[in-house]
Short mmCIF file of C-alpha atoms in Angstrom, two decimals:
data_model
loop_
_atom_site.label_atom_id
_atom_site.label_comp_id
_atom_site.label_asym_id
_atom_site.label_seq_id
_atom_site.Cartn_x
_atom_site.Cartn_y
_atom_site.Cartn_z
CA MET D 1 141.84 101.32 64.06
CA VAL D 2 138.17 100.85 63.91
CA LEU D 3 136.35 101.91 60.37
CA THR D 4 132.16 102.99 59.99
CA ARG D 5 132.69 103.81 56.57
CA ARG D 6 134.53 102.92 53.65
CA SER D 7 136.69 105.37 52.20
CA ASN D 8 133.58 106.10 49.17
CA GLY D 9 131.71 107.27 52.69
CA GLN D 10 130.05 104.59 52.73
CA ARG D 11 128.57 102.75 55.46
CA PRO D 12 130.40 99.01 55.65
CA THR D 13 128.54 95.97 54.19
CA LEU D 14 127.55 92.75 54.58
CA GLU D 15 130.56 91.98 51.61
CA ASP D 16 132.88 94.02 53.48
CA VAL D 17 132.63 92.11 56.49
CA ALA D 18 133.11 88.81 54.43
CA ARG D 19 135.96 89.72 52.30
CA ARG D 20 137.93 90.81 55.47
CA SER D 21 136.22 87.62 57.60
CA GLY D 22 137.62 85.19 54.33
CA VAL D 23 134.37 83.41 55.24
CA SER D 24 131.34 83.71 52.42
CA LYS D 25 128.59 86.13 53.34
CA SER D 26 125.81 82.71 53.88
CA THR D 27 128.98 82.44 56.86
CA VAL D 28 128.63 85.98 57.94
CA SER D 29 124.29 85.79 57.79
CA ARG D 30 124.01 82.72 59.98
CA VAL D 31 127.15 84.15 62.67
CA ILE D 32 124.44 87.41 63.11
CA ASN D 33 121.48 85.81 62.81
CA ALA D 34 122.72 83.69 66.03
CA GLU D 35 122.50 79.83 63.42
CA PRO D 36 124.57 76.57 64.18
CA ARG D 37 126.53 75.18 61.62
CA VAL D 38 129.20 77.63 62.61
CA ARG D 39 132.17 76.61 64.05
CA ALA D 40 133.11 78.63 66.84
CA GLU D 41 136.78 79.99 65.89
CA VAL D 42 134.63 81.54 62.57
CA ILE D 43 132.70 83.46 65.21
CA ASP D 44 134.78 84.96 67.16
CA ARG D 45 136.92 86.34 63.36
CA VAL D 46 133.24 87.04 62.46
CA ARG D 47 132.46 88.98 65.45
CA GLU D 48 136.02 90.17 65.37
CA VAL D 49 135.51 92.09 62.07
CA ILE D 50 131.70 93.44 62.79
CA ALA D 51 133.66 94.86 65.47
CA GLU D 52 136.52 95.95 63.71
CA LEU D 53 134.35 97.63 61.04
CA GLY D 54 131.47 99.11 62.39
CA TYR D 55 129.39 97.78 60.52
CA VAL D 56 125.21 97.41 61.01
CA PRO D 57 122.15 94.42 59.94
CA ASN D 58 119.91 96.05 58.15
CA GLN D 59 117.53 94.97 60.47
CA ALA D 60 114.41 95.13 58.53
CA ALA D 61 116.27 92.74 56.08
CA ARG D 62 117.63 90.42 58.78
CA GLN D 63 113.36 90.02 59.63
CA LEU D 64 112.44 89.33 56.47
CA VAL D 65 115.31 86.31 56.75
CA THR D 66 114.88 85.37 59.16
CA HIS D 67 111.04 85.77 60.85
CA ARG D 68 113.47 87.53 64.01
CA THR D 69 112.70 90.42 65.18
CA GLY D 70 115.84 90.35 67.58
CA ALA D 71 113.43 91.74 70.72
CA VAL D 72 112.71 90.27 73.73
CA ALA D 73 109.30 90.87 76.15
CA VAL D 74 110.39 90.77 80.14
CA VAL D 75 107.03 91.28 81.69
CA ALA D 76 106.93 91.83 84.98
CA ALA D 77 103.43 91.30 86.90
CA GLN D 78 104.62 93.77 90.13
CA PRO D 79 104.61 97.97 89.80
CA GLU D 80 107.69 99.61 87.47
CA ASN D 81 109.00 101.48 91.28
CA ARG D 82 108.68 98.57 92.97
CA LEU D 83 110.73 96.24 90.89
CA PHE D 84 113.24 99.43 89.87
CA LEU D 85 114.60 99.42 94.07
CA ASP D 86 114.83 96.10 94.33
CA PRO D 87 118.21 95.09 93.45
CA PHE D 88 117.35 91.28 93.16
CA PHE D 89 115.17 92.16 90.11
CA ASP D 90 118.03 94.35 88.74
CA ARG D 91 120.75 92.14 88.92
CA HIS D 92 117.43 88.80 86.66
CA LEU D 93 117.68 91.82 83.91
CA ARG D 94 121.45 92.60 84.00
CA GLY D 95 121.90 88.63 83.39
CA ILE D 96 119.81 88.75 80.00
CA ARG D 97 120.97 91.98 79.05
CA ARG D 98 124.92 89.99 78.42
CA GLU D 99 123.26 87.24 77.10
CA LEU D 100 120.93 89.03 74.71
CA ALA D 101 123.45 91.19 73.75
CA LEU D 102 125.41 88.38 72.95
CA HIS D 103 123.42 87.09 70.29
CA GLY D 104 122.71 90.46 68.73
CA ALA D 105 119.61 91.20 70.89
CA GLN D 106 117.53 93.19 73.19
CA ALA D 107 115.19 93.56 76.08
CA VAL D 108 111.95 95.48 76.18
CA LEU D 109 110.53 96.10 79.79
CA LEU D 110 106.58 95.41 80.08
CA PHE D 111 104.42 96.10 83.49
CA LEU D 112 101.79 94.81 84.16
CA ASP D 113 100.96 97.15 87.05
CA GLU D 114 96.83 97.07 86.80
CA PRO D 115 94.12 95.71 85.42
CA ASP D 116 93.78 97.11 82.33
CA ASP D 117 97.40 96.92 81.60
CA TYR D 118 97.12 93.02 80.50
CA ALA D 119 94.98 94.08 77.48
CA ARG D 120 97.24 96.64 76.41
CA VAL D 121 100.43 93.74 76.81
CA ALA D 122 98.45 90.63 74.93
CA ASP D 123 98.42 93.57 71.82
CA TYR D 124 101.88 93.84 72.26
CA LEU D 125 102.42 90.12 72.47
CA GLY D 126 100.74 89.32 69.57
CA GLY D 127 101.76 92.28 67.25
CA GLY D 128 104.67 90.47 65.79
CA HIS D 129 106.87 92.99 67.85
CA VAL D 130 109.31 90.35 70.23
CA ASP D 131 110.43 86.93 69.15
CA GLY D 132 109.83 85.11 72.89
CA ALA D 133 108.79 86.35 76.46
CA LEU D 134 110.49 86.06 79.39
CA LEU D 135 107.99 86.36 82.65
CA PHE D 136 108.17 87.99 85.78
CA SER D 137 106.82 88.09 89.28
CA LEU D 138 103.27 85.89 87.61
CA ARG D 139 100.30 85.41 91.04
CA PRO D 140 98.36 81.62 90.98
CA GLY D 141 95.14 82.16 88.16
CA ASP D 142 97.82 84.79 85.91
CA ARG D 143 95.86 85.39 82.89
CA LEU D 144 99.32 85.64 82.11
CA PRO D 145 100.97 82.34 81.09
CA GLU D 146 97.20 80.99 79.32
CA MET D 147 97.63 85.17 77.33
CA VAL D 148 101.89 83.83 76.30
CA ASP D 149 100.48 80.44 74.87
CA ARG D 150 96.73 81.42 73.53
CA LEU D 151 100.39 83.69 70.84
CA GLY D 152 101.92 80.68 70.22
CA LEU D 153 105.30 82.83 72.43
CA PRO D 154 107.67 81.41 73.21
CA ALA D 155 108.62 81.79 76.83
CA VAL D 156 110.58 81.56 80.28
CA PHE D 157 110.04 81.83 83.62
CA GLY D 158 111.70 83.69 86.17
CA GLY D 159 111.19 81.13 89.02
CA ARG D 160 108.49 77.67 89.51
CA PRO D 161 105.13 79.17 88.46
CA LEU D 162 102.86 78.59 92.04
CA LEU D 163 99.47 76.97 90.28
CA ARG D 164 95.58 77.11 91.71
CA ASP D 165 94.51 74.39 92.83
CA GLY D 166 93.55 71.67 89.98
CA ASP D 167 95.44 73.88 87.94
CA PRO D 168 97.02 71.29 85.08
CA VAL D 169 101.15 71.66 84.64
CA ARG D 170 102.39 73.93 81.90
CA GLY D 171 104.89 71.26 79.98
CA GLY D 172 105.32 73.75 77.73
CA GLN D 173 106.78 76.27 80.02
CA ALA D 174 109.94 76.10 80.92
CA TYR D 175 111.72 77.80 84.49
CA VAL D 176 114.81 78.98 85.35
CA ASP D 177 114.71 79.45 89.72
CA GLY D 178 117.28 78.52 92.19
CA ASP D 179 117.38 75.43 94.75
CA ASN D 180 115.40 77.72 97.41
CA ARG D 181 114.32 74.83 99.29
CA GLU D 182 117.95 73.10 99.96
CA GLY D 183 119.35 76.44 100.86
CA ALA D 184 116.44 77.20 103.19
CA ARG D 185 117.77 73.61 104.72
CA GLN D 186 121.12 74.86 105.00
CA ALA D 187 120.79 78.54 106.74
CA VAL D 188 118.55 76.48 109.50
CA ARG D 189 121.26 73.18 109.52
CA HIS D 190 123.71 76.47 110.12
CA LEU D 191 121.55 77.76 112.71
CA VAL D 192 120.54 75.05 114.73
CA SER D 193 124.77 74.22 114.45
CA LEU D 194 125.43 77.09 116.88
CA GLY D 195 122.94 75.23 118.88
CA ARG D 196 120.34 77.96 118.39
CA SER D 197 116.59 76.30 119.91
CA ARG D 198 114.10 79.49 119.26
CA ILE D 199 114.73 79.71 115.29
CA ALA D 200 112.42 82.05 114.04
CA THR D 201 111.90 82.41 109.87
CA VAL D 202 110.61 85.66 107.88
CA THR D 203 108.87 84.16 104.75
CA GLY D 204 108.44 86.14 101.28
CA PRO D 205 104.20 86.23 100.38
CA TYR D 206 104.15 82.09 99.93
CA ASP D 207 100.88 81.64 98.96
CA GLN D 208 102.11 84.37 95.54
CA GLU D 209 105.35 83.18 94.68
CA ASN D 210 106.56 79.57 94.96
CA SER D 211 109.69 80.86 96.35
CA ALA D 212 108.86 81.78 98.60
CA ALA D 213 106.49 78.18 99.66
CA ASP D 214 110.25 76.49 99.32
CA ARG D 215 111.89 78.41 101.82
CA LEU D 216 109.18 78.16 103.79
CA ALA D 217 109.51 74.53 103.96
CA GLY D 218 113.25 73.97 104.08
CA TYR D 219 113.07 76.07 106.59
CA ARG D 220 109.68 73.81 108.20
CA ASP D 221 112.02 69.94 107.16
CA VAL D 222 115.33 71.27 109.48
CA LEU D 223 112.69 72.49 112.67
CA PRO D 224 108.85 69.82 111.46
CA ALA D 225 108.87 71.39 115.12
CA ALA D 226 108.45 75.00 114.60
CA SER D 227 105.53 76.67 116.25
CA ALA D 228 103.53 78.83 113.96
CA HIS D 229 104.33 81.76 116.56
CA LEU D 230 108.43 82.18 115.19
CA ILE D 231 107.12 82.24 111.60
CA GLU D 232 106.01 85.77 110.27
CA LYS D 233 105.08 86.66 106.72
CA ALA D 234 106.55 89.69 104.62
CA ASP D 235 106.37 90.93 101.10
CA TYR D 236 110.12 91.10 100.24
CA THR D 237 110.42 94.55 100.96
CA GLN D 238 113.52 96.07 103.88
CA GLN D 239 109.94 97.44 105.94
CA GLY D 240 108.40 94.39 105.72
CA GLY D 241 111.79 92.54 107.09
CA ALA D 242 112.14 94.59 109.28
CA ASP D 243 107.74 95.19 110.59
CA ALA D 244 107.31 90.94 110.36
CA MET D 245 110.66 90.55 113.01
CA ALA D 246 108.65 93.47 115.31
CA ALA D 247 106.19 91.45 115.06
CA LEU D 248 108.12 87.71 115.86
CA LEU D 249 110.27 90.26 118.48
CA ARG D 250 106.69 90.99 120.09
CA ARG D 251 105.07 87.61 120.71
CA CYS D 252 108.60 85.31 120.41
CA PRO D 253 110.93 87.93 123.03
CA ASP D 254 112.60 85.33 124.01
CA LEU D 255 113.98 83.73 120.14
CA ASP D 256 117.87 83.81 119.35
CA ALA D 257 117.27 82.82 115.84
CA VAL D 258 115.79 84.04 112.73
CA PHE D 259 116.57 83.36 108.92
CA VAL D 260 115.00 86.23 106.63
CA ALA D 261 113.61 84.43 103.07
CA SER D 262 115.68 87.49 100.92
CA ASP D 263 118.41 89.64 101.99
CA LEU D 264 116.54 93.18 101.88
CA MET D 265 114.34 91.99 103.90
CA ALA D 266 116.86 91.17 106.26
CA SER D 267 118.20 94.58 106.53
CA GLY D 268 115.30 95.58 107.88
CA ALA D 269 115.29 92.40 110.43
CA LEU D 270 119.01 93.97 111.36
CA GLN D 271 116.96 97.60 112.35
CA ALA D 272 114.57 96.08 114.29
CA LEU D 273 116.76 94.03 116.04
CA ARG D 274 119.20 97.46 116.65
CA GLU D 275 115.97 98.97 116.92
CA ARG D 276 115.50 97.05 119.74
CA GLY D 277 118.41 96.46 121.91
CA ARG D 278 119.23 92.72 120.64
CA ARG D 279 122.91 91.64 119.58
CA VAL D 280 123.43 89.98 116.09
CA PRO D 281 124.87 87.80 116.52
CA GLN D 282 125.70 87.01 120.31
CA ASP D 283 121.83 87.34 120.79
CA VAL D 284 119.88 86.84 118.06
CA ALA D 285 121.64 85.22 114.24
CA VAL D 286 120.41 86.01 110.74
CA VAL D 287 121.04 84.56 108.59
CA GLY D 288 119.38 85.37 104.70
CA PHE D 289 118.58 84.46 100.45
CA ASP D 290 120.79 85.90 98.04
CA ASP D 291 123.64 86.80 98.51
CA LEU D 292 123.35 90.25 96.79
CA ALA D 293 126.72 92.08 97.53
CA GLU D 294 125.80 95.55 97.84
CA ILE D 295 123.01 94.53 101.03
CA ALA D 296 125.19 91.60 102.27
CA GLU D 297 127.87 93.62 102.81
CA SER D 298 127.42 96.33 103.74
CA THR D 299 124.79 95.65 106.39
CA ASP D 300 126.26 95.98 109.68
CA PRO D 301 127.10 93.31 110.64
CA PRO D 302 127.55 92.22 107.29
CA LEU D 303 124.88 89.60 107.01
CA THR D 304 125.30 85.74 106.71
CA THR D 305 123.38 84.17 104.01
CA VAL D 306 122.70 81.93 101.46
CA HIS D 307 123.70 82.73 97.92
CA GLN D 308 122.24 81.95 94.00
CA ASP D 309 123.94 82.80 90.88
CA VAL D 310 121.10 85.51 90.49
CA GLU D 311 122.71 87.13 87.53
CA GLU D 312 123.61 83.83 85.96
CA MET D 313 120.08 83.42 86.79
CA GLY D 314 119.23 85.85 84.38
CA ARG D 315 121.45 84.77 81.19
CA LEU D 316 120.27 80.84 81.33
CA MET D 317 115.91 81.95 80.60
CA ALA D 318 117.29 84.26 78.03
CA ARG D 319 120.08 81.65 76.92
CA LEU D 320 116.54 78.44 77.54
CA LEU D 321 114.17 81.31 75.49
CA PHE D 322 116.83 81.16 72.19
CA ASP D 323 117.09 78.05 71.59
CA ARG D 324 112.50 77.73 71.54
CA THR D 325 113.04 80.70 68.65
CA GLN D 326 116.53 78.70 67.18
CA ASN D 327 114.90 75.24 67.16
CA PRO D 328 110.82 75.61 67.08
CA ASP D 329 110.09 71.96 66.24
CA ALA D 330 112.20 71.04 68.78
CA PRO D 331 110.61 70.02 72.16
CA ALA D 332 109.59 72.87 74.93
CA GLY D 333 113.03 73.36 76.60
CA SER D 334 113.87 71.93 80.02
CA SER D 335 113.90 73.90 83.38
CA VAL D 336 116.88 74.58 85.11
CA VAL D 337 117.53 74.93 89.29
CA VAL D 338 120.62 77.19 90.08
CA PRO D 339 122.32 74.87 93.21
CA THR D 340 123.13 77.75 96.77
CA ARG D 341 125.22 77.57 98.98
CA LEU D 342 125.75 79.30 102.57
CA VAL D 343 128.11 82.15 102.86
CA LEU D 344 129.19 82.85 106.21
CA ARG D 345 129.29 86.40 107.45
CA LYS D 346 129.09 87.85 110.85
CA SER D 347 125.36 87.72 111.22
CA ALA D 348 125.43 84.16 112.40
#
């Protein structure tokens, strides 16, 4: 039975949780605040009692004691409508939310769409509203990392930041990324193993994102002599993939395979091939990247693609951030590169 009130009608207190758990109030407080030096079995027991009693910590008192808000900013330098149409970001966000929930924290979404948004976001981040920031889709020379450094706010990047020529490495900023270059190598090697000889690629905006640059580098690692006519840049959207595939077919009508740097773009490429009477994989083999099931398993034919655990990448970002917020005197958190693997379906 879940008890949300004591017999006198009052909310359950910290003392009630401690009494029911058989531990001290200070131990309950350490569990709530995700502090170290508490045994795993004690953490499980206290959390079980908190759920059983329906105990809700006093956030104002908690903030005074811990100097933490229990909120994390998720900042994306992309238009809001575009990001929410992208299943990749949705997966990332799901992982972030789940990890934050384990720590009793919540995400605050902030979008950088217009130039004026930077001042608004800077004011918010500097106002003591959040304990740290998770940063996505930043462009070379973006002001946000410098802004976060100046505020002394712990931050983790989604993806390895792409710096301008001459920019110093931001040693204090951690990131979580997939092994994009190796994943691209796996994709192109597979196409070569099928006997394909005119292998094109649709890239992301490699002058803006390191993931796209790394996937193009992986393609070139396997095919160093590939003609520039076999390379077409797009924008990680379905329409961008369709337009890029159409451009490749106009330039290289005899191409027999294509590595597409995202599943969303690959779905557009498959559409363009179908509209032009090209059979997949008989005429043109196609490999994508990301392994987003809602796309890869529903295309016609199902998409061979490079798997990376996008949700886990979101969880790792939040975990790295918590490591830094809970141990502010520790060295900056190390970055994490998540392995990739090829998943074979019917498009290649």
